[in-house]
CSV table of N, CA and C in Angstrom, one decimal:
chain,number,residue,atom,x,y,z
A,1,MET,N,7.9,-9.0,-69.9
A,1,MET,CA,8.9,-8.5,-70.8
A,1,MET,C,10.1,-9.4,-70.7
A,2,LYS,N,10.5,-10.0,-71.8
A,2,LYS,CA,11.7,-10.9,-71.8
A,2,LYS,C,12.9,-10.1,-72.0
A,3,MET,N,14.0,-10.6,-71.4
A,3,MET,CA,15.3,-9.9,-71.5
A,3,MET,C,16.1,-10.5,-72.6
A,4,ASP,N,16.7,-9.6,-73.4
A,4,ASP,CA,17.6,-10.1,-74.5
A,4,ASP,C,19.0,-10.2,-73.8
A,5,MET,N,19.4,-11.5,-73.5
A,5,MET,CA,20.6,-11.7,-72.8
A,5,MET,C,21.8,-11.2,-73.6
A,6,ARG,N,21.8,-11.3,-74.9
A,6,ARG,CA,23.0,-10.8,-75.7
A,6,ARG,C,23.2,-9.3,-75.5
A,7,LYS,N,22.1,-8.6,-75.5
A,7,LYS,CA,22.2,-7.1,-75.3
A,7,LYS,C,22.6,-6.8,-73.9
A,8,THR,N,22.1,-7.6,-73.0
A,8,THR,CA,22.4,-7.4,-71.6
A,8,THR,C,23.9,-7.5,-71.3
A,9,PHE,N,24.5,-8.6,-71.8
A,9,PHE,CA,25.9,-8.8,-71.6
A,9,PHE,C,26.7,-7.8,-72.4
A,10,GLN,N,26.3,-7.4,-73.6
A,10,GLN,CA,27.0,-6.4,-74.3
A,10,GLN,C,27.0,-5.1,-73.5
A,11,SER,N,25.9,-4.7,-72.9
A,11,SER,CA,25.8,-3.5,-72.1
A,11,SER,C,26.7,-3.6,-70.9
A,12,LEU,N,26.7,-4.8,-70.3
A,12,LEU,CA,27.6,-4.9,-69.1
A,12,LEU,C,29.1,-4.8,-69.5
A,13,LEU,N,29.5,-5.4,-70.6
A,13,LEU,CA,30.9,-5.3,-71.0
A,13,LEU,C,31.3,-3.9,-71.4
A,14,LEU,N,30.4,-3.1,-71.9
A,14,LEU,CA,30.7,-1.8,-72.4
A,14,LEU,C,30.4,-0.7,-71.4
A,15,SER,N,30.0,-1.1,-70.2
A,15,SER,CA,29.6,-0.1,-69.2
A,15,SER,C,30.5,-0.1,-68.0
A,16,THR,N,30.5,1.0,-67.2
A,16,THR,CA,31.2,1.1,-66.0
A,16,THR,C,30.3,0.8,-64.8
A,17,GLY,N,29.0,0.4,-65.1
A,17,GLY,CA,28.1,0.1,-64.1
A,17,GLY,C,27.3,1.3,-63.6
A,18,ASN,N,27.4,2.5,-64.2
A,18,ASN,CA,26.7,3.6,-63.8
A,18,ASN,C,25.2,3.4,-63.7
A,19,SER,N,24.6,3.7,-62.6
A,19,SER,CA,23.2,3.5,-62.3
A,19,SER,C,22.7,2.0,-62.3
A,20,VAL,N,23.6,1.1,-62.1
A,20,VAL,CA,23.3,-0.3,-61.9
A,20,VAL,C,23.4,-0.6,-60.4
A,21,LYS,N,22.4,-1.3,-59.9
A,21,LYS,CA,22.4,-1.7,-58.5
A,21,LYS,C,22.7,-3.2,-58.5
A,22,VAL,N,23.7,-3.6,-57.7
A,22,VAL,CA,24.2,-5.0,-57.6
A,22,VAL,C,24.1,-5.4,-56.1
A,23,ALA,N,23.5,-6.6,-55.9
A,23,ALA,CA,23.5,-7.1,-54.6
A,23,ALA,C,24.4,-8.4,-54.5
A,24,VAL,N,25.3,-8.4,-53.6
A,24,VAL,CA,26.1,-9.6,-53.4
A,24,VAL,C,25.6,-10.2,-52.1
A,25,ILE,N,25.2,-11.5,-52.2
A,25,ILE,CA,24.7,-12.3,-51.1
A,25,ILE,C,25.8,-13.3,-50.8
A,26,ASP,N,26.5,-13.1,-49.6
A,26,ASP,CA,27.7,-13.8,-49.3
A,26,ASP,C,28.1,-13.8,-47.9
A,27,SER,N,29.4,-13.7,-47.6
A,27,SER,CA,30.0,-13.8,-46.3
A,27,SER,C,30.3,-12.5,-45.6
A,28,GLY,N,30.0,-11.4,-46.2
A,28,GLY,CA,30.3,-10.1,-45.7
A,28,GLY,C,31.5,-9.5,-46.4
A,29,ILE,N,32.0,-8.3,-46.0
A,29,ILE,CA,33.1,-7.7,-46.6
A,29,ILE,C,34.1,-7.1,-45.6
A,30,ASN,N,35.3,-7.1,-45.9
A,30,ASN,CA,36.4,-6.4,-45.1
A,30,ASN,C,36.7,-5.1,-45.8
A,31,PRO,N,36.3,-4.0,-45.3
A,31,PRO,CA,36.6,-2.7,-45.9
A,31,PRO,C,38.1,-2.4,-46.1
A,32,GLN,N,39.0,-3.1,-45.4
A,32,GLN,CA,40.4,-3.0,-45.5
A,32,GLN,C,41.0,-3.8,-46.7
A,33,PHE,N,40.2,-4.6,-47.3
A,33,PHE,CA,40.6,-5.4,-48.4
A,33,PHE,C,41.1,-4.4,-49.5
A,34,PRO,N,42.4,-4.6,-50.0
A,34,PRO,CA,43.0,-3.6,-50.8
A,34,PRO,C,42.1,-3.0,-52.0
A,35,ALA,N,41.4,-3.9,-52.7
A,35,ALA,CA,40.6,-3.4,-53.8
A,35,ALA,C,39.3,-2.7,-53.4
A,36,LEU,N,39.0,-2.7,-52.1
A,36,LEU,CA,37.7,-2.2,-51.7
A,36,LEU,C,37.8,-0.9,-50.9
A,37,ARG,N,39.0,-0.4,-50.7
A,37,ARG,CA,39.1,0.9,-49.9
A,37,ARG,C,38.2,2.0,-50.6
A,38,GLY,N,37.2,2.4,-49.9
A,38,GLY,CA,36.3,3.4,-50.3
A,38,GLY,C,35.3,3.0,-51.3
A,39,LYS,N,35.2,1.7,-51.6
A,39,LYS,CA,34.3,1.2,-52.6
A,39,LYS,C,33.4,0.0,-52.1
A,40,SER,N,33.1,0.0,-50.8
A,40,SER,CA,32.5,-1.2,-50.2
A,40,SER,C,30.9,-1.1,-50.3
A,41,GLY,N,30.3,0.0,-50.6
A,41,GLY,CA,28.9,0.1,-50.6
A,41,GLY,C,28.3,-0.2,-49.2
A,42,LYS,N,27.0,-0.4,-49.2
A,42,LYS,CA,26.3,-0.7,-47.9
A,42,LYS,C,26.5,-2.2,-47.6
A,43,VAL,N,26.6,-2.5,-46.3
A,43,VAL,CA,26.7,-3.9,-45.9
A,43,VAL,C,25.6,-4.2,-44.9
A,44,PHE,N,24.8,-5.3,-45.1
A,44,PHE,CA,23.7,-5.6,-44.2
A,44,PHE,C,23.9,-7.0,-43.7
A,45,ASP,N,23.8,-7.1,-42.4
A,45,ASP,CA,23.8,-8.4,-41.7
A,45,ASP,C,22.4,-8.9,-41.7
A,46,CYS,N,22.2,-10.1,-42.2
A,46,CYS,CA,20.8,-10.7,-42.5
A,46,CYS,C,20.5,-11.8,-41.5
A,47,ALA,N,19.3,-11.8,-41.0
A,47,ALA,CA,18.9,-12.8,-40.0
A,47,ALA,C,17.4,-13.0,-40.2
A,48,LEU,N,16.9,-14.1,-39.7
A,48,LEU,CA,15.5,-14.3,-39.6
A,48,LEU,C,15.0,-14.0,-38.2
A,49,GLY,N,14.0,-13.2,-38.1
A,49,GLY,CA,13.4,-12.9,-36.8
A,49,GLY,C,12.0,-13.2,-36.7
A,50,ALA,N,11.3,-12.8,-35.7
A,50,ALA,CA,9.9,-13.1,-35.4
A,50,ALA,C,9.0,-12.5,-36.6
A,51,LYS,N,9.4,-11.4,-37.2
A,51,LYS,CA,8.6,-10.8,-38.3
A,51,LYS,C,9.2,-11.1,-39.7
A,52,GLY,N,10.0,-12.1,-39.8
A,52,GLY,CA,10.6,-12.5,-41.1
A,52,GLY,C,12.1,-12.0,-41.2
A,53,LEU,N,12.4,-11.4,-42.4
A,53,LEU,CA,13.8,-11.0,-42.6
A,53,LEU,C,14.1,-9.7,-41.8
A,54,GLU,N,15.3,-9.8,-41.1
A,54,GLU,CA,15.8,-8.6,-40.4
A,54,GLU,C,17.1,-8.2,-41.0
A,55,LEU,N,17.2,-7.0,-41.3
A,55,LEU,CA,18.5,-6.4,-41.9
A,55,LEU,C,19.1,-5.4,-40.9
A,56,ARG,N,20.3,-5.6,-40.6
A,56,ARG,CA,21.0,-4.6,-39.8
A,56,ARG,C,22.1,-4.0,-40.6
A,57,GLU,N,22.1,-2.7,-40.9
A,57,GLU,CA,23.1,-2.1,-41.7
A,57,GLU,C,24.3,-2.0,-40.8
A,58,MET,N,25.5,-2.4,-41.3
A,58,MET,CA,26.7,-2.4,-40.5
A,58,MET,C,27.5,-1.1,-40.8
A,59,HIS,N,28.3,-0.7,-39.9
A,59,HIS,CA,29.1,0.4,-40.1
A,59,HIS,C,30.2,0.2,-41.2
A,60,SER,N,30.4,1.2,-42.0
A,60,SER,CA,31.3,1.0,-43.1
A,60,SER,C,32.7,0.6,-42.8
A,61,ALA,N,33.2,0.8,-41.6
A,61,ALA,CA,34.5,0.4,-41.2
A,61,ALA,C,34.6,-0.9,-40.5
A,62,GLU,N,33.4,-1.5,-40.3
A,62,GLU,CA,33.3,-2.8,-39.6
A,62,GLU,C,33.7,-4.0,-40.5
A,63,ASN,N,34.6,-4.8,-40.1
A,63,ASN,CA,35.0,-6.0,-40.9
A,63,ASN,C,33.9,-7.0,-40.6
A,64,SER,N,33.1,-7.3,-41.6
A,64,SER,CA,32.0,-8.3,-41.5
A,64,SER,C,32.3,-9.6,-42.2
A,65,ASP,N,33.5,-9.7,-42.9
A,65,ASP,CA,33.8,-10.9,-43.7
A,65,ASP,C,34.4,-11.9,-42.9
A,66,ARG,N,33.7,-13.0,-42.7
A,66,ARG,CA,34.2,-14.1,-41.9
A,66,ARG,C,35.2,-15.1,-42.6
A,67,THR,N,35.1,-15.0,-43.9
A,67,THR,CA,35.9,-16.0,-44.7
A,67,THR,C,36.8,-15.4,-45.8
A,68,GLY,N,36.5,-14.2,-46.2
A,68,GLY,CA,37.3,-13.5,-47.2
A,68,GLY,C,36.7,-13.7,-48.6
A,69,HIS,N,35.7,-14.6,-48.7
A,69,HIS,CA,35.1,-14.8,-50.0
A,69,HIS,C,34.3,-13.6,-50.5
A,70,GLY,N,33.5,-13.1,-49.6
A,70,GLY,CA,32.6,-11.9,-49.9
A,70,GLY,C,33.5,-10.7,-50.4
A,71,SER,N,34.6,-10.5,-49.7
A,71,SER,CA,35.5,-9.4,-50.1
A,71,SER,C,36.1,-9.6,-51.5
A,72,LEU,N,36.4,-10.8,-51.8
A,72,LEU,CA,37.0,-11.2,-53.1
A,72,LEU,C,35.9,-11.0,-54.2
A,73,VAL,N,34.7,-11.4,-54.0
A,73,VAL,CA,33.6,-11.3,-55.0
A,73,VAL,C,33.3,-9.8,-55.2
A,74,GLN,N,33.2,-9.0,-54.1
A,74,GLN,CA,32.9,-7.6,-54.2
A,74,GLN,C,34.1,-6.9,-54.9
A,75,SER,N,35.3,-7.2,-54.7
A,75,SER,CA,36.4,-6.6,-55.3
A,75,SER,C,36.4,-6.8,-56.8
A,76,CYS,N,36.0,-8.0,-57.2
A,76,CYS,CA,35.9,-8.3,-58.7
A,76,CYS,C,34.8,-7.5,-59.3
A,77,LEU,N,33.7,-7.3,-58.6
A,77,LEU,CA,32.6,-6.5,-59.2
A,77,LEU,C,33.0,-5.1,-59.3
A,78,VAL,N,33.6,-4.5,-58.3
A,78,VAL,CA,33.9,-3.1,-58.3
A,78,VAL,C,35.1,-2.8,-59.3
A,79,SER,N,35.9,-3.8,-59.6
A,79,SER,CA,36.9,-3.6,-60.6
A,79,SER,C,36.4,-3.6,-62.1
A,80,VAL,N,35.3,-4.4,-62.3
A,80,VAL,CA,34.7,-4.4,-63.7
A,80,VAL,C,33.6,-3.4,-63.8
A,81,ALA,N,33.0,-3.0,-62.7
A,81,ALA,CA,31.9,-2.0,-62.8
A,81,ALA,C,32.1,-1.0,-61.7
A,82,PRO,N,33.1,-0.1,-61.8
A,82,PRO,CA,33.5,0.8,-60.7
A,82,PRO,C,32.4,1.8,-60.3
A,83,ASP,N,31.5,2.1,-61.2
A,83,ASP,CA,30.4,3.1,-60.9
A,83,ASP,C,29.1,2.5,-60.5
A,84,ALA,N,29.1,1.1,-60.4
A,84,ALA,CA,27.9,0.5,-59.9
A,84,ALA,C,27.7,0.7,-58.4
A,85,GLN,N,26.4,0.6,-58.0
A,85,GLN,CA,26.1,0.6,-56.5
A,85,GLN,C,26.1,-0.9,-56.1
A,86,VAL,N,27.2,-1.3,-55.4
A,86,VAL,CA,27.3,-2.7,-55.0
A,86,VAL,C,27.1,-2.8,-53.5
A,87,ASP,N,26.0,-3.4,-53.1
A,87,ASP,CA,25.7,-3.6,-51.7
A,87,ASP,C,25.9,-5.0,-51.4
A,88,HIS,N,26.2,-5.3,-50.1
A,88,HIS,CA,26.5,-6.7,-49.7
A,88,HIS,C,25.5,-7.1,-48.6
A,89,PHE,N,25.0,-8.3,-48.7
A,89,PHE,CA,24.1,-8.9,-47.8
A,89,PHE,C,24.7,-10.2,-47.2
A,90,ARG,N,25.1,-10.0,-45.9
A,90,ARG,CA,25.8,-11.2,-45.3
A,90,ARG,C,24.8,-12.2,-44.7
A,91,VAL,N,24.9,-13.4,-45.3
A,91,VAL,CA,24.0,-14.4,-44.9
A,91,VAL,C,24.7,-15.6,-44.2
A,92,LEU,N,26.0,-15.7,-44.4
A,92,LEU,CA,26.8,-16.8,-43.8
A,92,LEU,C,27.2,-16.5,-42.4
A,93,ASP,N,27.1,-17.5,-41.6
A,93,ASP,CA,27.4,-17.4,-40.1
A,93,ASP,C,28.9,-17.7,-39.9
A,94,GLU,N,29.3,-17.8,-38.7
A,94,GLU,CA,30.7,-18.0,-38.3
A,94,GLU,C,31.2,-19.4,-38.7
A,95,ASN,N,30.3,-20.3,-39.1
A,95,ASN,CA,30.6,-21.6,-39.6
A,95,ASN,C,30.5,-21.7,-41.1
A,96,ASN,N,30.4,-20.5,-41.7
A,96,ASN,CA,30.3,-20.5,-43.2
A,96,ASN,C,29.1,-21.2,-43.7
A,97,ALA,N,28.0,-21.1,-43.0
A,97,ALA,CA,26.7,-21.8,-43.3
A,97,ALA,C,25.6,-20.8,-43.2
A,98,THR,N,24.5,-21.2,-43.8
A,98,THR,CA,23.3,-20.4,-43.7
A,98,THR,C,22.0,-21.3,-43.8
A,99,GLU,N,20.9,-20.7,-43.5
A,99,GLU,CA,19.6,-21.4,-43.7
A,99,GLU,C,19.1,-21.2,-45.1
A,100,SER,N,18.6,-22.1,-45.8
A,100,SER,CA,18.1,-21.9,-47.1
A,100,SER,C,17.0,-20.9,-47.1
A,101,SER,N,16.2,-20.9,-46.0
A,101,SER,CA,15.1,-20.0,-46.0
A,101,SER,C,15.6,-18.5,-45.9
A,102,LEU,N,16.7,-18.3,-45.2
A,102,LEU,CA,17.3,-17.0,-45.1
A,102,LEU,C,17.7,-16.5,-46.5
A,103,LEU,N,18.4,-17.4,-47.2
A,103,LEU,CA,18.8,-17.1,-48.6
A,103,LEU,C,17.6,-16.7,-49.4
A,104,CYS,N,16.5,-17.5,-49.4
A,104,CYS,CA,15.3,-17.2,-50.1
A,104,CYS,C,14.8,-15.8,-49.8
A,105,TYR,N,14.7,-15.5,-48.5
A,105,TYR,CA,14.1,-14.2,-48.1
A,105,TYR,C,15.0,-13.1,-48.6
A,106,VAL,N,16.3,-13.2,-48.6
A,106,VAL,CA,17.2,-12.2,-49.0
A,106,VAL,C,17.1,-12.0,-50.5
A,107,ILE,N,17.0,-13.1,-51.3
A,107,ILE,CA,16.9,-13.0,-52.7
A,107,ILE,C,15.5,-12.2,-53.0
A,108,ASP,N,14.5,-12.6,-52.3
A,108,ASP,CA,13.2,-11.9,-52.5
A,108,ASP,C,13.3,-10.4,-52.2
A,109,HIS,N,14.0,-10.1,-51.1
A,109,HIS,CA,14.2,-8.7,-50.7
A,109,HIS,C,14.9,-7.9,-51.8
A,110,VAL,N,16.0,-8.4,-52.3
A,110,VAL,CA,16.8,-7.6,-53.3
A,110,VAL,C,16.0,-7.4,-54.6
A,111,ILE,N,15.2,-8.4,-55.0
A,111,ILE,CA,14.4,-8.3,-56.2
A,111,ILE,C,13.4,-7.1,-55.9
A,112,ASP,N,12.7,-7.2,-54.7
A,112,ASP,CA,11.8,-6.1,-54.4
A,112,ASP,C,12.4,-4.7,-54.3
A,113,LYS,N,13.6,-4.6,-53.9
A,113,LYS,CA,14.3,-3.3,-53.8
A,113,LYS,C,14.9,-2.8,-55.1
A,114,GLY,N,14.7,-3.5,-56.2
A,114,GLY,CA,15.1,-3.0,-57.5
A,114,GLY,C,16.6,-3.3,-57.8
A,115,TYR,N,17.2,-4.2,-57.2
A,115,TYR,CA,18.6,-4.5,-57.6
A,115,TYR,C,18.5,-5.2,-59.0
A,116,GLN,N,19.4,-4.8,-59.9
A,116,GLN,CA,19.3,-5.4,-61.3
A,116,GLN,C,20.2,-6.6,-61.5
A,117,VAL,N,21.2,-6.7,-60.6
A,117,VAL,CA,22.1,-7.9,-60.7
A,117,VAL,C,22.3,-8.4,-59.3
A,118,VAL,N,22.2,-9.7,-59.1
A,118,VAL,CA,22.3,-10.4,-57.8
A,118,VAL,C,23.4,-11.5,-58.0
A,119,ASN,N,24.4,-11.4,-57.2
A,119,ASN,CA,25.4,-12.4,-57.1
A,119,ASN,C,25.2,-13.3,-55.9
A,120,VAL,N,25.1,-14.6,-56.2
A,120,VAL,CA,24.9,-15.6,-55.1
A,120,VAL,C,25.9,-16.7,-55.3
A,121,SER,N,27.0,-16.6,-54.6
A,121,SER,CA,28.1,-17.6,-54.8
A,121,SER,C,28.0,-18.8,-53.8
A,122,LEU,N,26.8,-19.2,-53.6
A,122,LEU,CA,26.6,-20.3,-52.7
A,122,LEU,C,25.3,-21.1,-53.1
A,123,GLY,N,25.1,-22.2,-52.5
A,123,GLY,CA,24.0,-23.1,-52.9
A,123,GLY,C,23.5,-23.8,-51.7
A,124,THR,N,22.6,-24.8,-51.9
A,124,THR,CA,22.0,-25.5,-50.9
A,124,THR,C,21.9,-27.0,-51.3
A,125,SER,N,22.0,-27.9,-50.3
A,125,SER,CA,21.7,-29.3,-50.6
A,125,SER,C,20.3,-29.7,-50.1
A,126,SER,N,19.5,-28.7,-49.6
A,126,SER,CA,18.2,-28.9,-49.2
A,126,SER,C,17.2,-28.8,-50.3
A,127,GLU,N,16.5,-29.9,-50.6
A,127,GLU,CA,15.5,-29.9,-51.6
A,127,GLU,C,14.2,-29.3,-51.2
A,128,TYR,N,14.1,-29.1,-49.9
A,128,TYR,CA,12.9,-28.5,-49.3
A,128,TYR,C,12.5,-27.2,-49.9
A,129,HIS,N,13.6,-26.3,-50.0
A,129,HIS,CA,13.4,-24.9,-50.5
A,129,HIS,C,13.5,-24.8,-52.0
A,130,LEU,N,13.7,-25.9,-52.7
A,130,LEU,CA,13.9,-25.8,-54.2
A,130,LEU,C,12.7,-25.2,-54.9
A,131,PRO,N,11.5,-25.5,-54.6
A,131,PRO,CA,10.4,-24.8,-55.3
A,131,PRO,C,10.4,-23.3,-55.0
A,132,TRP,N,10.7,-22.9,-53.8
A,132,TRP,CA,10.8,-21.5,-53.5
A,132,TRP,C,11.9,-20.8,-54.3
A,133,LEU,N,13.1,-21.5,-54.4
A,133,LEU,CA,14.2,-20.9,-55.2
A,133,LEU,C,13.8,-20.8,-56.6
A,134,VAL,N,13.2,-21.8,-57.2
A,134,VAL,CA,12.8,-21.8,-58.6
A,134,VAL,C,11.8,-20.7,-58.8
A,135,SER,N,10.9,-20.5,-57.9
A,135,SER,CA,9.9,-19.4,-58.1
A,135,SER,C,10.6,-18.0,-58.0
A,136,LEU,N,11.6,-17.9,-57.2
A,136,LEU,CA,12.4,-16.7,-57.1
A,136,LEU,C,13.2,-16.4,-58.4
A,137,MET,N,13.8,-17.5,-58.9
A,137,MET,CA,14.5,-17.3,-60.2
A,137,MET,C,13.6,-16.9,-61.3
A,138,LYS,N,12.4,-17.4,-61.3
A,138,LYS,CA,11.4,-17.0,-62.4
A,138,LYS,C,11.0,-15.6,-62.2
A,139,ARG,N,10.7,-15.2,-60.9
A,139,ARG,CA,10.4,-13.8,-60.6
A,139,ARG,C,11.5,-12.8,-61.0
A,140,ALA,N,12.7,-13.2,-60.7
A,140,ALA,CA,13.9,-12.4,-61.1
A,140,ALA,C,13.9,-12.2,-62.6
A,141,TYR,N,13.8,-13.3,-63.3
A,141,TYR,CA,13.8,-13.2,-64.8
A,141,TYR,C,12.7,-12.3,-65.3
A,142,GLU,N,11.5,-12.5,-64.8
A,142,GLU,CA,10.4,-11.6,-65.2
A,142,GLU,C,10.5,-10.2,-64.8
A,143,SER,N,11.4,-9.9,-63.8
A,143,SER,CA,11.7,-8.6,-63.3
A,143,SER,C,12.9,-8.0,-64.0
A,144,ASN,N,13.5,-8.7,-64.9
A,144,ASN,CA,14.7,-8.3,-65.6
A,144,ASN,C,15.9,-8.2,-64.6
A,145,VAL,N,16.0,-9.1,-63.7
A,145,VAL,CA,17.1,-9.1,-62.7
A,145,VAL,C,18.0,-10.3,-63.2
A,146,VAL,N,19.3,-10.0,-63.3
A,146,VAL,CA,20.2,-11.0,-63.7
A,146,VAL,C,20.8,-11.6,-62.4
A,147,VAL,N,20.6,-13.0,-62.2
A,147,VAL,CA,21.1,-13.7,-61.1
A,147,VAL,C,22.3,-14.5,-61.5
A,148,VAL,N,23.5,-14.2,-60.8
A,148,VAL,CA,24.7,-14.9,-61.2
A,148,VAL,C,25.1,-15.8,-60.0
């Protein structure tokens, strides 16, 4: 089933995000960030372990944002879609870096879990994982998942 992007964007512009699941893949969030008080959703610390992707749900009061970028992205989303379920997947480490394979595993996970919008404000210079990323973008498109 192909997505009509014009209708999708019209729906997003006219909606408060009610019943929309959004995944933010970034640096974490600071629940004390002024625009996020009470609107932070779930936060998962992501890592690769012996069995693949490991997610640890963080306490809602725990400041997980190492750079401030994730909090800014999350606050923008909750301001335009206040009723959306916006969950955060922290992939960046204390050096503001991540492994491309971790990014791929997390994108795969959020598609599997039914998130309809995925925000990824980062990239990679590694061509090694490019085929995997391309296949994930194709799968997201085929699953009606908007990746921003």
